[in-house]
XYZ file of C-alpha atoms in Angstrom:
599
model
C 49.009 244.847 -72.108
C 45.729 244.171 -73.863
C 44.959 242.322 -70.912
C 45.952 245.146 -68.449
C 44.438 247.364 -70.246
C 40.870 245.531 -70.449
C 38.369 247.258 -67.712
C 37.278 244.351 -65.103
C 34.431 241.905 -66.038
C 31.252 242.548 -64.503
C 30.153 240.986 -61.822
C 27.198 238.846 -61.691
C 25.323 239.725 -58.333
C 24.943 236.096 -56.436
C 22.111 233.831 -56.700
C 20.045 232.993 -53.574
C 19.644 228.943 -53.424
C 16.882 227.556 -55.418
C 15.403 226.857 -51.906
C 15.348 230.372 -50.781
C 13.637 231.599 -53.558
C 11.073 229.424 -53.473
C 10.419 230.234 -50.035
C 10.640 233.859 -51.059
C 8.013 233.049 -53.321
C 5.550 231.448 -50.635
C 5.872 234.406 -48.390
C 5.308 236.327 -51.031
C 2.263 234.598 -52.515
C 0.546 233.952 -48.810
C 0.974 237.608 -48.186
C -0.224 238.683 -51.147
C -3.233 236.433 -50.650
C -4.017 237.625 -47.125
C -4.095 241.167 -47.995
C -6.062 240.717 -51.277
C -10.276 241.923 -50.665
C -11.317 240.096 -53.403
C -11.818 235.932 -53.512
C -10.624 235.363 -56.910
C -7.277 237.697 -55.921
C -7.065 235.972 -52.713
C -7.127 232.085 -54.048
C -5.205 233.300 -57.096
C -1.921 233.952 -54.603
C -2.616 231.036 -52.224
C -2.449 228.924 -55.468
C 0.660 230.273 -56.519
C 1.783 229.773 -52.430
C 0.206 225.561 -53.255
C 1.697 224.695 -56.338
C 5.181 226.217 -54.903
C 5.227 224.162 -51.619
C 3.995 221.446 -53.659
C 7.255 221.266 -55.601
C 9.616 221.815 -52.726
C 7.655 218.696 -51.603
C 6.713 220.093 -48.585
C 3.849 217.798 -47.393
C 3.207 219.950 -44.266
C 2.976 223.270 -45.814
C 1.180 222.777 -48.470
C -1.287 220.705 -46.273
C -1.939 223.972 -44.369
C -2.777 226.073 -47.722
C -5.395 223.498 -48.961
C -6.702 224.164 -45.829
C -6.987 228.183 -46.689
C -8.586 227.281 -49.917
C -11.075 225.154 -48.435
C -11.775 228.178 -46.395
C -15.156 230.101 -47.045
C -14.087 233.161 -48.582
C -15.772 236.675 -48.533
C -18.215 235.972 -50.688
C -19.605 233.035 -48.726
C -18.494 230.124 -50.696
C -14.812 228.567 -50.573
C -12.174 229.947 -51.956
C -10.984 227.308 -54.355
C -14.405 227.743 -56.526
C -12.797 231.373 -57.479
C -10.193 229.255 -59.407
C -10.498 228.882 -63.375
C -11.379 225.283 -63.792
C -7.538 223.920 -64.571
C -6.619 225.332 -61.350
C -9.418 223.271 -59.254
C -8.102 220.328 -60.864
C -4.524 220.750 -60.121
C -5.969 221.936 -56.792
C -7.643 218.353 -56.661
C -4.660 216.490 -56.956
C -2.956 217.976 -54.802
C -4.973 217.602 -52.440
C -5.909 214.064 -52.698
C -2.598 212.773 -53.147
C -1.746 214.849 -49.696
C -5.010 212.957 -47.841
C -4.105 209.649 -49.295
C -0.307 209.911 -47.939
C -1.944 210.793 -44.489
C -3.968 208.491 -42.967
C -4.668 210.442 -39.991
C -6.172 213.372 -41.506
C -10.132 213.881 -41.594
C -11.017 214.600 -44.800
C -15.186 214.629 -44.825
C -14.972 218.137 -45.991
C -12.178 217.671 -48.673
C -14.734 214.914 -50.185
C -17.496 217.581 -50.156
C -16.521 220.033 -51.746
C -14.174 218.091 -54.411
C -16.088 217.055 -57.948
C -13.141 214.194 -59.031
C -11.903 214.137 -62.652
C -10.566 211.202 -64.494
C -9.676 207.993 -63.349
C -6.973 208.811 -61.120
C -9.049 211.141 -58.592
C -12.017 209.059 -58.381
C -9.845 206.213 -57.294
C -7.972 208.427 -54.177
C -11.339 209.953 -53.537
C -13.041 206.682 -53.165
C -10.186 205.393 -50.714
C -10.203 208.347 -48.833
C -14.127 208.001 -48.455
C -13.556 203.817 -47.605
C -11.270 205.355 -44.952
C -13.614 207.765 -43.538
C -16.286 204.866 -43.964
C -14.011 202.468 -41.715
C -13.059 204.973 -38.978
C -16.757 205.162 -38.555
C -16.953 201.731 -37.541
C -18.647 200.669 -41.380
C -16.380 198.635 -42.627
C -19.033 196.681 -45.218
C -19.569 200.257 -46.590
C -15.875 200.920 -47.209
C -15.413 198.060 -48.615
C -17.983 197.794 -51.082
C -16.803 201.362 -51.785
C -13.832 199.887 -52.900
C -14.868 196.850 -54.641
C -17.110 199.092 -56.693
C -13.417 200.820 -57.403
C -11.913 197.650 -58.400
C -14.188 196.317 -60.853
C -12.846 198.691 -63.569
C -9.090 199.275 -62.219
C -6.757 201.447 -63.535
C -3.153 200.301 -64.990
C -1.150 200.840 -62.246
C -0.414 197.474 -60.949
C 0.954 199.402 -56.975
C -2.423 200.926 -56.717
C -4.563 197.747 -57.919
C -2.662 195.649 -55.236
C -3.269 198.635 -52.795
C -6.722 198.597 -53.220
C -6.747 194.938 -53.245
C -5.168 194.896 -49.631
C -7.711 197.407 -48.193
C -10.784 196.219 -49.735
C -9.576 192.496 -47.892
C -9.008 194.801 -44.590
C -12.165 196.155 -44.091
C -13.724 193.441 -45.561
C -11.993 190.920 -42.781
C -14.090 193.549 -40.081
C -17.150 192.697 -41.319
C -19.243 190.370 -39.263
C -19.149 186.997 -41.233
C -23.123 187.150 -41.501
C -22.650 190.406 -42.953
C -20.743 189.111 -45.308
C -22.985 186.539 -46.081
C -26.078 189.025 -46.614
C -24.285 191.111 -48.898
C -22.894 188.090 -51.004
C -26.390 187.362 -51.400
C -27.175 190.610 -52.495
C -24.373 191.734 -54.824
C -25.480 192.320 -58.240
C -22.224 192.350 -59.442
C -20.102 188.932 -59.898
C -16.930 190.901 -58.345
C -18.454 192.086 -56.084
C -20.369 188.738 -55.503
C -16.738 187.031 -55.513
C -15.307 189.493 -52.666
C -17.836 188.823 -50.204
C -18.033 185.349 -50.732
C -13.826 184.881 -50.096
C -13.962 187.126 -46.916
C -17.173 184.434 -45.634
C -15.613 181.231 -46.373
C -11.781 182.167 -45.422
C -13.311 184.333 -42.106
C -15.891 181.707 -40.908
C -13.099 178.492 -41.082
C -11.857 177.788 -38.014
C -8.223 175.877 -38.976
C -5.580 177.508 -41.348
C -5.920 174.402 -42.820
C -8.932 174.740 -43.671
C -8.536 178.461 -44.750
C -5.969 177.713 -47.176
C -8.160 174.888 -48.609
C -11.001 177.530 -49.198
C -8.260 180.048 -50.948
C -7.337 177.828 -53.304
C -10.799 176.537 -54.069
C -12.108 179.869 -54.944
C -8.801 181.256 -56.666
C -9.569 178.096 -58.921
C -12.993 179.401 -59.719
C -12.001 183.013 -60.135
C -8.567 183.519 -61.712
C -9.456 186.723 -63.449
C -10.523 188.457 -60.351
C -8.196 191.320 -58.406
C -7.822 189.290 -55.403
C -6.967 186.399 -57.155
C -4.373 188.384 -59.122
C -3.084 190.863 -56.288
C -4.154 188.419 -52.936
C -3.718 190.267 -50.181
C -0.602 188.920 -47.965
C -2.556 187.113 -45.428
C -4.015 184.678 -47.735
C -0.750 184.156 -48.658
C 0.896 183.497 -45.610
C -1.702 181.589 -43.828
C 0.334 179.738 -40.685
C 0.419 175.585 -40.181
C -2.241 174.588 -37.724
C -0.669 173.211 -34.458
C -0.229 169.425 -34.009
C -1.599 169.192 -30.811
C -3.823 171.297 -28.428
C -4.303 171.167 -24.848
C -7.589 172.434 -23.106
C -7.087 172.941 -19.740
C -11.174 173.370 -17.398
C -12.622 171.917 -14.800
C -15.341 169.140 -15.219
C -16.510 168.463 -11.574
C -17.484 170.631 -8.765
C -18.768 174.036 -8.786
C -17.146 174.956 -12.068
C -17.532 171.370 -13.397
C -21.081 172.581 -15.558
C -19.148 175.805 -16.859
C -16.389 173.527 -17.634
C -18.368 170.896 -19.201
C -19.799 173.723 -21.487
C -16.473 174.941 -22.370
C -15.530 171.763 -22.971
C -18.231 170.889 -25.161
C -17.522 173.715 -27.271
C -13.910 173.096 -27.554
C -14.708 169.521 -28.755
C -17.711 170.619 -31.084
C -15.257 172.996 -32.784
C -12.790 170.367 -33.182
C -15.355 167.664 -34.949
C -16.540 170.414 -36.949
C -13.087 170.995 -38.436
C -12.316 167.495 -39.033
C -15.197 166.775 -40.830
C -13.679 170.077 -43.349
C -10.370 169.088 -43.825
C -9.734 168.032 -47.000
C -8.603 165.357 -48.321
C -4.900 164.188 -47.164
C -4.598 166.513 -43.869
C -2.533 165.795 -41.310
C -4.623 164.795 -37.869
C -4.924 167.273 -35.232
C -4.537 165.920 -31.670
C -6.325 167.121 -28.447
C -5.778 166.580 -25.364
C -8.283 167.488 -22.362
C -7.174 168.180 -18.495
C -9.532 168.210 -15.883
C -8.509 170.916 -13.307
C -11.037 169.924 -10.776
C -8.829 166.627 -10.203
C -5.426 168.709 -11.329
C -3.565 171.703 -9.776
C -3.602 173.756 -13.215
C 0.081 173.479 -12.516
C 0.476 169.687 -12.892
C -2.175 169.715 -15.792
C 0.190 172.205 -17.338
C 3.532 170.277 -16.839
C 1.535 166.646 -18.616
C 0.309 169.058 -21.326
C 4.041 170.205 -21.722
C 5.398 166.441 -20.932
C 3.071 165.692 -24.066
C 4.357 167.761 -26.256
C 1.224 169.999 -27.053
C 1.928 172.814 -29.163
C -0.916 175.333 -27.935
C -2.342 175.233 -24.299
C -6.539 176.612 -24.355
C -7.136 177.262 -20.403
C -7.684 177.531 -17.978
C -11.127 178.825 -16.605
C -11.270 180.541 -13.340
C -9.849 183.379 -12.715
C -7.829 181.861 -9.889
C -6.272 179.170 -12.054
C -5.036 181.818 -14.422
C -3.347 183.932 -11.700
C -1.296 180.837 -10.696
C -0.323 179.658 -13.885
C 0.839 183.419 -14.840
C 3.021 183.621 -11.577
C 5.173 180.952 -13.782
C 5.436 182.392 -17.231
C 4.742 179.182 -19.554
C 7.064 177.958 -21.991
C 4.385 176.851 -24.332
C 1.616 179.824 -25.676
C -1.645 179.950 -23.599
C -4.937 181.416 -24.393
C -6.452 181.778 -21.174
C -10.339 181.730 -20.985
C -10.039 184.652 -18.142
C -8.633 187.717 -17.216
C -6.101 188.434 -14.574
C -6.461 191.506 -12.510
C -2.964 193.290 -13.339
C -2.008 193.623 -16.558
C -1.108 190.973 -19.123
C 2.235 188.349 -19.178
C 4.486 186.817 -21.305
C 3.410 183.971 -23.314
C -0.305 184.403 -22.447
C -3.303 185.451 -24.480
C -6.520 186.504 -22.072
C -9.862 186.263 -23.668
C -12.787 186.790 -21.326
C -16.205 187.145 -21.117
C -15.829 190.341 -19.002
C -19.096 192.234 -18.893
C -16.567 195.650 -19.645
C -16.593 194.634 -23.429
C -20.372 195.056 -23.087
C -20.396 198.667 -21.419
C -17.847 199.502 -24.256
C -20.088 198.581 -26.675
C -22.836 200.124 -25.717
C -20.719 203.556 -25.261
C -19.719 203.227 -28.143
C -22.958 202.579 -30.364
C -24.187 205.763 -28.077
C -21.684 207.969 -29.847
C -21.732 206.505 -32.855
C -25.656 207.462 -33.309
C -25.328 210.955 -32.144
C -26.774 210.569 -28.603
C -25.501 213.251 -26.162
C -27.851 212.661 -23.193
C -28.851 209.670 -21.300
C -30.193 207.749 -18.056
C -28.664 205.127 -16.343
C -30.279 202.403 -14.820
C -28.368 199.401 -12.860
C -28.718 196.738 -10.452
C -26.752 196.131 -7.318
C -25.167 193.196 -8.493
C -21.969 193.108 -8.401
C -21.379 192.554 -12.712
C -23.450 196.140 -12.956
C -20.812 198.079 -11.039
C -18.204 196.979 -13.191
C -20.930 197.411 -16.496
C -21.001 201.152 -15.043
C -17.319 201.997 -14.173
C -16.452 200.774 -17.767
C -19.307 202.814 -19.634
C -18.796 205.711 -17.566
C -15.171 206.066 -18.682
C -16.074 205.283 -22.428
C -18.968 207.509 -22.756
C -16.633 210.644 -23.717
C -18.454 214.011 -24.132
C -22.030 212.325 -23.541
C -23.689 212.900 -20.198
C -25.369 210.660 -17.485
C -28.512 213.112 -16.373
C -29.449 210.925 -14.284
C -28.516 207.643 -12.663
C -30.384 205.702 -10.251
C -30.168 202.183 -8.844
C -33.201 199.085 -8.356
C -33.036 197.966 -4.920
C -36.305 196.198 -5.393
C -38.532 195.562 -8.826
C -41.658 196.796 -7.021
C -40.087 200.074 -6.862
C -39.015 200.488 -10.422
C -42.056 202.628 -11.905
C -41.856 205.351 -9.005
C -38.222 205.290 -9.514
C -38.347 206.052 -13.165
C -40.747 208.603 -12.428
C -38.140 210.696 -10.480
C -35.576 210.179 -12.802
C -37.897 211.284 -15.990
C -39.373 214.300 -13.726
C -42.919 213.410 -14.312
C -43.723 213.394 -10.694
C -42.654 217.178 -10.522
C -44.536 218.431 -13.504
C -47.824 216.357 -11.758
C -46.574 218.454 -8.681
C -46.412 221.796 -10.416
C -49.842 221.251 -12.274
C -51.372 220.141 -8.555
C -49.759 223.886 -7.352
C -51.563 225.458 -10.232
C -54.911 223.912 -9.557
C -54.134 225.569 -6.078
C -53.400 228.941 -6.865
C -56.031 228.911 -9.646
C -58.826 227.485 -7.492
C -59.687 225.756 -10.559
C -59.330 222.387 -12.061
C -57.994 221.643 -15.486
C -57.424 218.582 -17.796
C -53.892 218.400 -17.555
C -51.706 215.472 -19.306
C -47.670 215.127 -17.037
C -44.768 215.750 -19.157
C -41.464 213.749 -18.761
C -38.146 215.925 -18.926
C -37.483 216.941 -22.507
C -33.233 216.548 -22.105
C -32.686 213.010 -22.531
C -32.150 211.009 -25.688
C -31.752 207.552 -24.319
C -31.701 205.210 -21.375
C -28.985 202.440 -20.720
C -30.086 199.851 -18.496
C -27.361 197.742 -16.813
C -29.725 195.462 -15.164
C -31.142 192.232 -15.084
C -34.208 190.243 -17.335
C -36.511 190.590 -14.347
C -35.286 194.449 -14.096
C -35.658 195.184 -17.191
C -39.476 193.612 -18.113
C -40.931 196.451 -15.408
C -38.438 198.703 -16.590
C -39.367 199.419 -19.853
C -43.505 199.513 -19.387
C -42.275 201.955 -16.749
C -40.760 204.008 -19.244
C -43.884 203.555 -22.147
C -45.939 204.614 -18.867
C -43.880 207.506 -18.323
C -44.485 209.015 -21.647
C -40.762 207.236 -22.336
C -41.736 204.859 -24.822
C -40.184 206.890 -28.221
C -36.078 206.451 -25.770
C -34.151 203.874 -27.117
C -33.610 201.558 -24.129
C -29.693 200.107 -24.527
C -28.955 196.663 -22.915
C -26.155 194.405 -22.111
C -26.813 190.187 -22.615
C -27.290 189.877 -18.798
C -30.685 192.136 -19.703
C -32.388 189.813 -22.030
C -33.767 186.354 -21.170
C -34.589 185.013 -25.194
C -37.249 183.143 -23.968
C -39.401 185.814 -23.104
C -39.569 189.187 -25.379
C -42.958 190.315 -25.459
C -42.683 193.465 -23.703
C -39.478 194.700 -24.963
C -40.365 195.995 -28.039
C -37.430 198.079 -29.457
C -34.896 197.337 -26.967
C -31.532 197.124 -28.401
C -29.170 194.268 -26.468
C -25.200 193.724 -27.657
C -24.626 189.885 -26.778
C -22.060 187.381 -28.571
C -22.252 186.696 -31.905
C -23.130 182.922 -31.111
C -26.751 183.954 -29.511
C -27.671 186.787 -32.243
C -26.737 185.769 -35.608
C -25.785 181.853 -35.346
C -23.633 180.150 -37.747
C -22.980 176.990 -39.682
C -21.281 175.743 -36.688
C -23.967 176.042 -34.063
C -26.798 175.032 -36.166
C -24.872 171.895 -36.878
C -23.934 171.239 -32.941
C -27.635 172.021 -31.444
C -28.888 169.391 -31.478
C -25.923 167.123 -30.420
C -24.624 169.592 -27.708
C -27.317 170.601 -25.226
C -25.086 173.725 -23.263
C -24.551 175.522 -27.015
C -28.027 176.475 -26.355
C -29.659 178.402 -22.693
C -27.498 180.113 -19.780
C -24.256 178.189 -20.576
C -24.029 178.791 -24.612
C -21.944 181.958 -23.765
C -19.481 179.183 -22.202
C -19.783 177.027 -25.328
C -19.267 179.604 -27.846
C -16.010 180.193 -25.807
C -14.921 177.361 -26.212
C -15.516 177.215 -29.721
C -12.993 180.483 -30.128
C -10.626 178.829 -27.676
C -9.951 176.183 -30.743
C -10.501 178.754 -33.340
C -7.513 181.112 -32.049
C -5.407 177.746 -31.318
C -5.137 176.955 -34.791
C -5.325 180.934 -35.775
C -2.812 182.137 -33.249
C -0.179 183.646 -35.897
C -2.672 185.851 -37.500
C -3.973 187.360 -34.353
C -0.187 187.703 -32.956
C 0.174 189.295 -36.386
C -2.433 191.675 -35.567
C -3.326 192.826 -39.119
C -6.611 191.921 -39.021
C -9.135 190.905 -36.539
C -10.888 187.581 -35.661
C -14.509 186.835 -36.344
C -15.580 184.519 -33.509
C -18.273 182.837 -31.687
C -17.691 185.999 -28.315
C -17.157 188.462 -30.875
C -15.052 190.053 -33.121
C -11.556 189.341 -31.528
C -8.672 192.130 -31.463
C -5.720 191.501 -29.709
C -4.269 194.166 -27.543
C -0.537 195.427 -26.542
C -1.450 193.786 -23.402
C -2.437 190.452 -23.905
C -5.582 190.833 -23.636
C -7.679 190.420 -26.310
C -10.880 192.760 -27.131
C -14.367 192.030 -28.165
C -16.595 193.478 -29.848
C -20.209 192.486 -29.959
C -23.136 192.072 -32.334
C -25.930 194.444 -31.571
C -30.030 193.175 -32.431
C -33.382 194.990 -31.749
C -36.316 193.323 -30.171
C -38.930 193.448 -32.884
C -42.557 191.956 -32.070
C -41.192 189.071 -29.725
C -37.788 188.275 -31.174
C -34.505 189.713 -31.549
C -33.315 191.117 -35.022
C -29.668 191.212 -35.720
C -28.737 194.886 -36.651
C -25.532 196.151 -38.181
C -23.525 199.506 -37.467
C -25.604 201.010 -40.541
C -29.155 199.799 -39.321
C -28.473 201.079 -36.141
C -27.679 204.535 -37.747
C -30.491 204.376 -39.604
C -32.703 203.942 -36.578
C -31.408 206.173 -34.492
C -31.994 209.065 -37.538
C -35.822 207.582 -37.618
C -36.015 207.616 -33.631
C -34.617 211.804 -33.873
C -36.891 212.292 -36.415
C -39.838 210.843 -34.496
C -38.274 213.070 -31.290
C -38.154 216.116 -33.057
């Protein structure tokens, strides 16, 4: 009865799910922020929305609110500057976490407005700065940023391991000569050890030599970050192949070219044998003359002899013949197919297209917007021009001329730079005024640089012609066929991309110069190709995994998905009659100097 007489219990309103409440709070905060007319109020509401989104784990939504807080408000400053200090620190933590977790996000603007507080934020900011530097191709600077950070690591071992792996990734993308220079210049032992490790490891020809150098380094630096948290690549060094075959012509029209490849291959083999640790198994090599044997017969002989890797053939037709029946032994061909890749075959070639790509990348990196292009009627120049035009992006070719005869170069340059038009306008003005006056012709002012896809004789005429036509301040970019290293007197300031073997040299090039005449002169690129054939045969697993590039004698080598190896070339500038190597940072400095001078 008492129960029946009792009134109905009060009914509580149904509670909305927590996620819906959070979503409502975000929408309310965003609406209030948009409606606010004072930056302080607007920033406060955006910050409330950011906290709610971050708590829900909505990284995409939080990133959008971070962007709004970074935007400039009515007072001419980023909205986040209107937040109290504690809120700004919280904003920085969330924004840095979002940026670190998203490798595709550009972070330059974020880094420009934050002031990291505490060791954790400094770590995150440094990792983001390194990522931005590497995206610009400044790998040594990216590595240096993290090396300075890792000398005083925080206690989170997982983060230390991540930074160690990132340092190694950037170091492995840095040219070996630059690693040596940075090791010599390092002021801190911890940093010097990083640079030295990367130099010794990446300059080794074989996995056996890499393993030996790594173990020796680790024994000397047991407390170093890399020793305690070794990058995976140092732990997983694959064994070298027991036997390698080289297929190359040693007679006929391509005989000298084939001999240069063979000499480079043999020189690398002998150097590796001399550097091998005591007790290491001896590696065997077999060389087959494809001028005496068809490439198919040579390959079958190598197969019967149990070789593990085939290097070659050299001629394009021979590569196509071998590719017609996909090989069942890994092949590193020393030329490229006309149509795509083949399973089991990696293609490494001295394609001039790589040099055209390098020139386009340098122009873009240095901020040039308009160029004049000169080329020769040679087939290689036409191929280079096609690749250059495809790689320039937003850079405009404001004029293009082909040199058909060397004696016409001066007049062609004058026409391309509109100097003749300047002279014609002055002549017409004198005629109209009926008087003469002093006059200095001027070139067109809408040109930032010159690209010269020409041979060495044409470049020797082009550079003086540019100087004569008031274009001495324009930087000239040229590929390797344009440079004769025995005669550089009239090419001051010209920048050339070429293989590292000719620009930097290394311990191997110094050692074999006297013994192998083809390591120098016009066949030196083919000699370097043979060296890289041996190098890649011994580092094939590392190349195939694609985790890091391989610094070779013909360039920094990357394996594409199509089985073709892309080469990043080295750069040098003609200074006082000699080729002086320049790094990416050096090119940036030179470019900024050029811009200041032109202004």
